[in-house]
XYZ file of C-alpha atoms in Angstrom:
379
model
C 2.236 -17.431 42.731
C 1.297 -17.234 46.947
C -1.299 -20.487 47.540
C -3.110 -21.236 50.965
C -4.622 -25.272 51.174
C -6.844 -25.282 54.253
C -7.581 -28.401 55.625
C -5.876 -31.616 55.827
C -8.409 -34.200 55.274
C -8.178 -36.762 52.670
C -8.489 -33.794 50.129
C -6.470 -31.137 51.429
C -3.579 -33.968 51.941
C -3.843 -34.911 48.472
C -3.188 -31.568 47.333
C -0.178 -31.059 48.971
C 1.395 -33.710 48.616
C 1.514 -33.688 45.303
C 3.118 -30.676 45.064
C 7.007 -30.198 44.562
C 9.151 -27.074 45.126
C 8.949 -25.199 41.449
C 10.535 -21.244 41.219
C 7.381 -19.097 41.467
C 5.341 -21.308 43.847
C 5.075 -20.588 47.472
C 2.388 -22.985 49.250
C 1.386 -23.558 52.970
C -1.090 -25.503 54.720
C -3.035 -24.568 57.184
C -4.335 -27.128 59.627
C -5.590 -27.235 62.953
C -4.874 -30.366 64.022
C -0.805 -31.828 63.320
C -2.225 -34.813 62.197
C -4.035 -36.083 59.708
C -7.272 -38.421 60.693
C -8.221 -40.962 58.630
C -12.006 -40.819 59.167
C -12.929 -43.385 57.275
C -11.522 -45.537 60.105
C -12.823 -43.261 63.178
C -15.041 -46.143 64.092
C -12.313 -48.621 64.678
C -11.141 -46.004 67.231
C -14.358 -45.729 68.812
C -14.836 -49.093 69.637
C -11.008 -50.242 70.388
C -9.039 -47.062 70.156
C -7.434 -47.665 67.357
C -5.161 -45.096 66.234
C -6.307 -43.611 63.130
C -4.190 -40.841 62.835
C -0.538 -39.353 60.786
C 1.829 -36.931 61.878
C 1.078 -33.922 58.808
C 4.527 -32.859 58.848
C 6.880 -35.560 57.665
C 4.070 -36.017 54.724
C 5.419 -32.940 53.584
C 8.844 -33.466 53.413
C 10.203 -32.691 49.680
C 7.219 -31.439 48.890
C 7.653 -27.683 49.135
C 5.170 -27.220 51.611
C 4.924 -25.331 54.478
C 2.460 -25.957 57.330
C 0.487 -23.639 59.732
C -1.874 -25.397 62.550
C -4.100 -22.918 62.701
C -7.971 -22.872 62.889
C -9.631 -21.086 59.790
C -12.334 -18.549 61.157
C -13.609 -17.342 58.241
C -12.757 -17.197 53.997
C -13.273 -13.466 51.909
C -12.754 -14.623 48.376
C -13.633 -11.469 47.251
C -11.042 -9.702 49.814
C -8.949 -12.938 49.026
C -8.324 -13.075 52.367
C -8.516 -16.267 55.226
C -9.052 -15.511 58.795
C -7.619 -17.431 61.169
C -8.936 -17.884 64.790
C -6.355 -16.165 66.615
C -6.726 -12.773 64.432
C -4.412 -13.206 61.882
C -4.983 -12.972 57.858
C -3.155 -14.163 55.243
C -3.908 -13.367 51.303
C -3.237 -15.626 48.688
C -3.358 -15.553 44.899
C -4.662 -19.082 44.557
C -6.982 -20.964 47.359
C -7.570 -24.200 47.786
C -10.851 -25.021 50.291
C -10.365 -28.588 51.870
C -12.475 -27.676 55.095
C -14.912 -30.782 55.021
C -18.021 -31.081 56.586
C -20.007 -30.796 59.878
C -22.758 -32.692 60.964
C -26.530 -32.238 59.347
C -28.455 -32.203 62.689
C -31.804 -31.611 60.551
C -33.215 -29.367 63.472
C -34.765 -32.502 65.106
C -35.108 -30.957 68.838
C -32.476 -32.031 71.376
C -30.191 -33.442 69.081
C -27.300 -31.372 68.896
C -27.251 -30.835 72.320
C -27.570 -34.714 73.534
C -25.925 -36.986 70.459
C -22.822 -37.775 70.054
C -21.376 -37.317 66.443
C -18.236 -39.346 65.034
C -16.489 -36.692 62.829
C -13.226 -36.046 64.735
C -10.444 -38.429 66.629
C -11.917 -36.414 69.915
C -15.567 -37.893 69.213
C -14.192 -41.603 68.758
C -12.754 -40.850 72.068
C -15.439 -39.639 73.849
C -17.605 -42.396 72.347
C -14.515 -45.584 73.225
C -14.876 -43.664 77.224
C -18.486 -44.516 77.787
C -17.755 -48.019 76.169
C -14.856 -48.705 78.934
C -17.288 -47.019 81.708
C -20.394 -49.435 81.495
C -17.963 -52.477 81.946
C -16.001 -50.660 84.800
C -18.167 -52.762 86.952
C -19.231 -49.205 88.857
C -21.840 -48.113 85.752
C -25.541 -47.702 87.320
C -26.517 -46.146 84.190
C -28.752 -47.050 81.409
C -25.792 -49.413 79.151
C -27.667 -48.898 75.792
C -26.238 -47.184 72.709
C -28.664 -45.710 69.558
C -27.320 -45.144 66.522
C -28.822 -42.494 64.550
C -28.407 -43.309 60.388
C -27.858 -46.502 58.778
C -25.197 -45.548 55.680
C -21.813 -46.069 56.097
C -20.913 -44.692 59.287
C -23.000 -45.785 61.386
C -23.189 -49.411 59.836
C -19.562 -49.506 60.493
C -20.005 -47.520 63.845
C -22.616 -50.561 65.513
C -20.687 -53.718 64.319
C -17.285 -52.850 65.680
C -19.753 -51.493 69.000
C -21.133 -54.904 68.872
C -18.032 -57.108 68.670
C -15.954 -54.447 71.323
C -19.306 -55.960 73.999
C -18.832 -59.472 72.901
C -14.941 -59.567 73.767
C -15.638 -57.397 77.353
C -19.053 -59.297 78.589
C -16.523 -62.364 78.181
C -13.926 -61.083 79.738
C -15.596 -58.782 82.810
C -18.912 -61.130 83.361
C -21.476 -58.258 82.567
C -23.965 -58.781 79.708
C -23.468 -56.817 76.828
C -25.603 -53.557 76.020
C -27.997 -53.537 73.460
C -27.536 -51.288 70.270
C -30.309 -49.602 68.348
C -29.949 -48.243 64.791
C -32.167 -45.959 63.764
C -32.991 -45.170 60.131
C -35.883 -42.663 58.882
C -35.427 -44.533 55.159
C -36.512 -47.871 54.250
C -33.101 -50.326 54.132
C -29.804 -49.951 55.739
C -27.174 -49.076 52.841
C -28.523 -47.580 50.549
C -25.403 -47.249 48.330
C -25.383 -51.092 48.349
C -27.236 -53.495 45.753
C -29.514 -55.539 47.474
C -28.025 -58.874 47.754
C -24.885 -57.515 49.311
C -27.512 -54.998 51.662
C -28.943 -58.334 52.552
C -26.285 -60.298 53.260
C -25.310 -57.022 55.781
C -28.324 -56.612 57.753
C -28.184 -60.653 58.174
C -24.624 -59.567 59.763
C -26.209 -56.928 62.413
C -28.731 -59.251 63.102
C -26.711 -62.253 64.067
C -24.803 -58.912 66.211
C -27.932 -59.014 68.310
C -28.277 -54.877 66.588
C -31.665 -54.434 66.755
C -32.700 -52.476 63.264
C -35.162 -50.122 63.298
C -35.781 -48.878 59.976
C -38.352 -46.748 58.832
C -38.352 -44.990 61.800
C -37.394 -41.254 62.064
C -35.803 -39.771 65.085
C -38.030 -36.677 66.408
C -36.671 -35.896 69.686
C -33.625 -36.293 71.620
C -33.089 -35.934 75.446
C -30.152 -36.723 77.571
C -31.545 -40.551 78.133
C -33.704 -41.000 74.937
C -34.912 -41.079 71.553
C -38.331 -40.279 70.665
C -39.086 -42.060 67.162
C -41.853 -41.989 64.332
C -43.048 -44.733 62.063
C -44.223 -44.182 58.292
C -47.791 -44.832 60.014
C -47.479 -42.375 62.580
C -46.835 -44.266 65.785
C -44.262 -43.314 68.710
C -42.639 -44.679 71.045
C -39.264 -43.795 72.811
C -36.380 -45.389 73.221
C -34.307 -45.091 76.223
C -30.415 -45.076 75.934
C -27.091 -43.929 78.064
C -25.260 -42.852 75.001
C -27.059 -41.305 71.386
C -25.016 -41.073 68.203
C -26.112 -39.309 65.311
C -24.240 -40.280 61.922
C -27.398 -39.460 60.091
C -26.535 -36.219 57.610
C -23.546 -34.038 56.921
C -23.284 -30.511 55.285
C -20.258 -28.368 54.003
C -18.870 -25.698 56.282
C -20.593 -22.140 56.226
C -17.544 -20.892 56.851
C -16.317 -19.331 52.816
C -17.763 -15.883 51.631
C -18.166 -14.286 48.007
C -21.206 -12.293 46.553
C -20.520 -14.370 43.257
C -20.496 -17.381 45.286
C -23.032 -20.181 43.623
C -23.729 -23.013 46.460
C -26.266 -26.480 45.728
C -27.760 -29.025 48.526
C -26.058 -29.690 51.424
C -24.667 -26.169 51.264
C -22.030 -27.544 49.169
C -20.232 -24.778 46.728
C -20.683 -25.410 43.087
C -17.166 -25.570 40.972
C -16.449 -26.142 37.459
C -14.540 -28.749 35.251
C -11.275 -27.844 36.736
C -12.978 -28.278 40.781
C -12.534 -24.259 40.809
C -15.615 -21.921 42.234
C -17.795 -21.118 39.620
C -17.049 -16.938 39.155
C -13.673 -17.444 41.036
C -11.325 -19.229 38.855
C -8.509 -18.580 41.578
C -10.140 -20.745 44.243
C -10.599 -24.696 44.466
C -12.723 -26.464 46.399
C -12.185 -30.233 47.120
C -14.132 -32.720 49.557
C -17.150 -32.538 50.877
C -17.063 -28.455 50.581
C -17.273 -28.959 46.291
C -20.506 -29.633 44.129
C -18.578 -31.671 41.714
C -20.595 -33.306 39.130
C -20.002 -36.335 37.436
C -20.372 -37.416 33.429
C -24.104 -37.745 34.098
C -24.472 -34.574 35.534
C -25.107 -35.726 39.147
C -23.355 -34.473 42.534
C -20.561 -36.689 43.002
C -20.749 -38.482 46.213
C -19.042 -37.320 49.696
C -16.430 -40.272 50.010
C -12.681 -40.229 50.680
C -11.984 -41.895 47.666
C -13.153 -38.894 45.333
C -11.630 -36.442 48.181
C -8.637 -38.534 47.400
C -9.318 -37.879 43.464
C -10.319 -34.280 43.597
C -7.089 -33.564 45.424
C -4.397 -35.258 43.468
C -5.903 -33.838 40.735
C -5.736 -30.445 41.930
C -2.148 -30.679 43.549
C -1.614 -31.494 39.679
C -3.179 -28.430 38.605
C -2.063 -26.182 40.413
C 2.000 -27.270 39.083
C 0.535 -26.535 35.615
C -0.723 -23.208 36.472
C 2.616 -22.416 37.796
C 4.178 -23.623 34.488
C 1.683 -21.691 32.185
C -0.194 -25.459 31.220
C -3.574 -25.869 30.312
C -5.759 -27.007 33.459
C -6.880 -31.143 32.854
C -10.302 -31.402 33.796
C -11.954 -33.545 36.727
C -13.139 -37.184 35.483
C -14.698 -38.722 38.937
C -14.470 -42.189 39.020
C -15.747 -44.922 41.410
C -13.780 -47.736 41.950
C -15.876 -49.745 44.252
C -17.002 -49.326 47.920
C -16.556 -51.427 50.554
C -18.247 -52.098 54.571
C -16.079 -53.289 57.573
C -18.456 -55.398 59.400
C -16.197 -56.043 62.188
C -13.153 -57.856 62.697
C -13.014 -59.781 59.472
C -16.346 -59.257 57.770
C -16.953 -56.750 54.644
C -19.402 -56.477 51.701
C -18.650 -54.560 48.995
C -18.014 -54.410 44.596
C -15.767 -54.006 42.722
C -15.564 -51.967 39.650
C -15.075 -53.530 36.556
C -14.457 -53.300 32.561
C -17.521 -51.864 31.119
C -19.194 -50.877 33.515
C -19.542 -54.185 35.395
C -19.541 -54.533 39.332
C -18.061 -57.442 41.122
C -19.578 -58.088 44.690
C -17.395 -59.594 47.327
C -18.425 -60.612 50.513
C -16.007 -61.620 53.846
C -12.585 -61.841 54.380
C -11.494 -61.165 50.394
C -13.861 -58.108 51.226
C -12.151 -57.257 54.179
C -8.795 -56.902 52.147
C -9.830 -54.782 49.259
C -10.837 -52.481 52.007
C -7.648 -52.721 53.643
C -6.644 -52.514 50.062
C -8.202 -49.261 49.207
C -6.108 -47.855 52.684
C -3.368 -48.962 51.964
C -3.892 -47.242 48.602
C -4.426 -43.623 50.156
C -1.327 -44.010 52.493
C 0.949 -45.021 49.463
C -0.032 -41.862 47.442
C 0.320 -39.345 50.441
C 3.448 -41.015 51.301
């Protein structure tokens, strides 16, 4: 069974590392980079140049999975063909699509042209370069940063940037830059309950971050954003760097006449994570629209991507052996938000659907533990 795995994000890499050499299975992982990126830690790279990648090939030892460093141009699941950007065409018997998501700018004028993203390592490098430039002593432009979107990525990014600014200000005798966190919704971190959210907000304000909830970005230029409040008031915020973390959408790269898509362009899948009407195509991670036990979309998080990838890897082995597939049952084990340094807030799942709220250093350790578990699962 010729199997292609597209993408080495959390989902795709989990698939590949769950496989093992078997008669009748020929597997190939296709990824544009020679490394896997810990996307949930890109905020650390953006502020501190922390290493957040792992080389792929050593992780595939003992799996029987080959590796092809290449970019995917298009996927035709009616023809069972994957076209690469260099013009080559790959065919398959079974396909795993884990190509992730792209930033959704919601057609806000000027935003795509003038805002940085935080989706890949090069984005983090760009932001890190700006911070260093601001503190070079020769920079004469606007030093302030506007971050749009107060979900996990936005909040974790602004706290790390504030911490970095504090260190550089003391070291070089320059004032810290101002950081604006702009959110169209009524509150930051809507995934958290009110007590944890308020704790996080207090930490952000202690850092000096200006939180603007209920402010929708309506336009961006090279050096500013225009925001509008719920009552229609508009104001312009000038900035040297604009960063957008306010939304994602699935990559629009898979074509099929019977393909079904849902919100955000995510591909509808069955209980085994196969694209509906295409039993030879598994879709995992951000691109797949999997449903939980209540019939609601599974969140596009790293923990769920890893769960989907590990299950799909096992199901591919079951296909080869002629066994029945195992259905996907998502489980949210917890959610932790890093707030810079050794500070974090979040919750972990307890028996009988209870949640235990955790803050401070213990929450930081729990967040790190989830990363250690992920690392152990792919080694």
